[in-house]
């Protein structure tokens, strides 16, 4: 998901948030421009993921890439 979709996405508990192997919340660098509180979004993701992994990312700036690659390498069997 990306922050431009709104900070309530993790709070809505959709299937991507609840069931995905890895939730990537991208474009955190743009959050302030669309009125999104990244800290609240992270808190909601943490609460609704029930221990499942997620990454707060700004992929265009390469933030979060190493965590995603590590997850795919480790849990994806590569």
PDB file of C-alpha atoms in Angstrom:
ATOM      1  CA  UNK A   1       0.000   0.000   0.000  1.00  0.00           C
ATOM      2  CA  UNK A   2       1.120   3.593  -0.218  1.00  0.00           C
ATOM      3  CA  UNK A   3       0.613   6.488   2.123  1.00  0.00           C
ATOM      4  CA  UNK A   4      -1.236   8.492  -0.522  1.00  0.00           C
ATOM      5  CA  UNK A   5      -4.158   6.074  -0.144  1.00  0.00           C
ATOM      6  CA  UNK A   6      -4.658   7.429   3.382  1.00  0.00           C
ATOM      7  CA  UNK A   7      -3.469   6.583   6.841  1.00  0.00           C
ATOM      8  CA  UNK A   8      -6.600   4.604   7.684  1.00  0.00           C
ATOM      9  CA  UNK A   9      -5.780   1.733   5.316  1.00  0.00           C
ATOM     10  CA  UNK A  10      -4.095  -0.410   8.029  1.00  0.00           C
ATOM     11  CA  UNK A  11      -6.948   0.430  10.387  1.00  0.00           C
ATOM     12  CA  UNK A  12      -9.530  -0.912   7.917  1.00  0.00           C
ATOM     13  CA  UNK A  13      -8.021  -4.410   8.263  1.00  0.00           C
ATOM     14  CA  UNK A  14      -8.314  -5.436   4.633  1.00  0.00           C
ATOM     15  CA  UNK A  15      -7.000  -8.805   3.439  1.00  0.00           C
ATOM     16  CA  UNK A  16      -3.683  -7.336   2.287  1.00  0.00           C
ATOM     17  CA  UNK A  17      -3.030  -5.950   5.733  1.00  0.00           C
ATOM     18  CA  UNK A  18      -4.154  -9.056   7.581  1.00  0.00           C
ATOM     19  CA  UNK A  19      -2.975 -11.913   5.356  1.00  0.00           C
ATOM     20  CA  UNK A  20      -0.003 -10.819   3.282  1.00  0.00           C
ATOM     21  CA  UNK A  21       3.320 -12.447   4.040  1.00  0.00           C
ATOM     22  CA  UNK A  22       4.957  -9.015   4.057  1.00  0.00           C
ATOM     23  CA  UNK A  23       3.100  -5.711   4.095  1.00  0.00           C
ATOM     24  CA  UNK A  24       5.000  -2.888   2.405  1.00  0.00           C
ATOM     25  CA  UNK A  25       3.816   0.610   3.249  1.00  0.00           C
ATOM     26  CA  UNK A  26       5.506   2.674   0.578  1.00  0.00           C
ATOM     27  CA  UNK A  27       5.936   6.366  -0.172  1.00  0.00           C
ATOM     28  CA  UNK A  28       6.370   7.329   3.462  1.00  0.00           C
ATOM     29  CA  UNK A  29       8.405  10.282   2.216  1.00  0.00           C
ATOM     30  CA  UNK A  30       5.236  11.766   0.694  1.00  0.00           C
ATOM     31  CA  UNK A  31       3.076  11.334   3.798  1.00  0.00           C
ATOM     32  CA  UNK A  32       3.355  14.914   5.013  1.00  0.00           C
ATOM     33  CA  UNK A  33       2.221  16.172   1.612  1.00  0.00           C
ATOM     34  CA  UNK A  34      -1.046  14.231   1.799  1.00  0.00           C
ATOM     35  CA  UNK A  35      -1.798  14.753   5.491  1.00  0.00           C
ATOM     36  CA  UNK A  36      -0.781  11.297   6.671  1.00  0.00           C
ATOM     37  CA  UNK A  37       0.753  10.674  10.087  1.00  0.00           C
ATOM     38  CA  UNK A  38       3.358   7.977   9.388  1.00  0.00           C
ATOM     39  CA  UNK A  39       3.784   7.163  13.077  1.00  0.00           C
ATOM     40  CA  UNK A  40       0.041   6.482  13.416  1.00  0.00           C
ATOM     41  CA  UNK A  41       0.040   4.401  10.242  1.00  0.00           C
ATOM     42  CA  UNK A  42       2.936   2.324  11.605  1.00  0.00           C
ATOM     43  CA  UNK A  43       1.182   1.925  14.966  1.00  0.00           C
ATOM     44  CA  UNK A  44      -2.009   0.721  13.261  1.00  0.00           C
ATOM     45  CA  UNK A  45      -0.071  -1.681  11.032  1.00  0.00           C
ATOM     46  CA  UNK A  46       1.772  -3.101  14.040  1.00  0.00           C
ATOM     47  CA  UNK A  47      -1.496  -3.602  15.936  1.00  0.00           C
ATOM     48  CA  UNK A  48      -3.368  -5.196  13.027  1.00  0.00           C
ATOM     49  CA  UNK A  49      -0.552  -7.373  11.706  1.00  0.00           C
ATOM     50  CA  UNK A  50      -0.419  -9.374  14.957  1.00  0.00           C
ATOM     51  CA  UNK A  51       3.320  -9.906  14.760  1.00  0.00           C
ATOM     52  CA  UNK A  52       3.463 -10.440  10.999  1.00  0.00           C
ATOM     53  CA  UNK A  53       6.197  -8.463   9.249  1.00  0.00           C
ATOM     54  CA  UNK A  54       5.783  -5.102   7.575  1.00  0.00           C
ATOM     55  CA  UNK A  55       8.147  -2.499   6.184  1.00  0.00           C
ATOM     56  CA  UNK A  56       7.758   1.274   6.200  1.00  0.00           C
ATOM     57  CA  UNK A  57       9.423   2.266   2.930  1.00  0.00           C
ATOM     58  CA  UNK A  58      10.262   5.013   0.488  1.00  0.00           C
ATOM     59  CA  UNK A  59      11.445   2.768  -2.314  1.00  0.00           C
ATOM     60  CA  UNK A  60      12.328   5.522  -4.735  1.00  0.00           C
ATOM     61  CA  UNK A  61      14.872   6.700  -2.151  1.00  0.00           C
ATOM     62  CA  UNK A  62      15.850   3.052  -1.546  1.00  0.00           C
ATOM     63  CA  UNK A  63      14.566   3.152   2.041  1.00  0.00           C
ATOM     64  CA  UNK A  64      13.258  -0.266   3.019  1.00  0.00           C
ATOM     65  CA  UNK A  65      14.756  -2.101   0.040  1.00  0.00           C
ATOM     66  CA  UNK A  66      17.222  -4.125   2.121  1.00  0.00           C
ATOM     67  CA  UNK A  67      14.466  -5.265   4.502  1.00  0.00           C
ATOM     68  CA  UNK A  68      12.317  -6.399   1.579  1.00  0.00           C
ATOM     69  CA  UNK A  69      15.222  -8.204  -0.103  1.00  0.00           C
ATOM     70  CA  UNK A  70      16.131  -9.885   3.195  1.00  0.00           C
ATOM     71  CA  UNK A  71      12.547 -11.072   3.659  1.00  0.00           C
ATOM     72  CA  UNK A  72      12.319 -12.452   0.134  1.00  0.00           C
ATOM     73  CA  UNK A  73      15.689 -14.175   0.467  1.00  0.00           C
ATOM     74  CA  UNK A  74      14.898 -15.652   3.865  1.00  0.00           C
ATOM     75  CA  UNK A  75      11.187 -16.497   3.622  1.00  0.00           C
ATOM     76  CA  UNK A  76      10.870 -16.768  -0.150  1.00  0.00           C
ATOM     77  CA  UNK A  77      13.440 -19.530  -0.329  1.00  0.00           C
ATOM     78  CA  UNK A  78      15.793 -17.733  -2.691  1.00  0.00           C
TER      79      UNK A  78
END
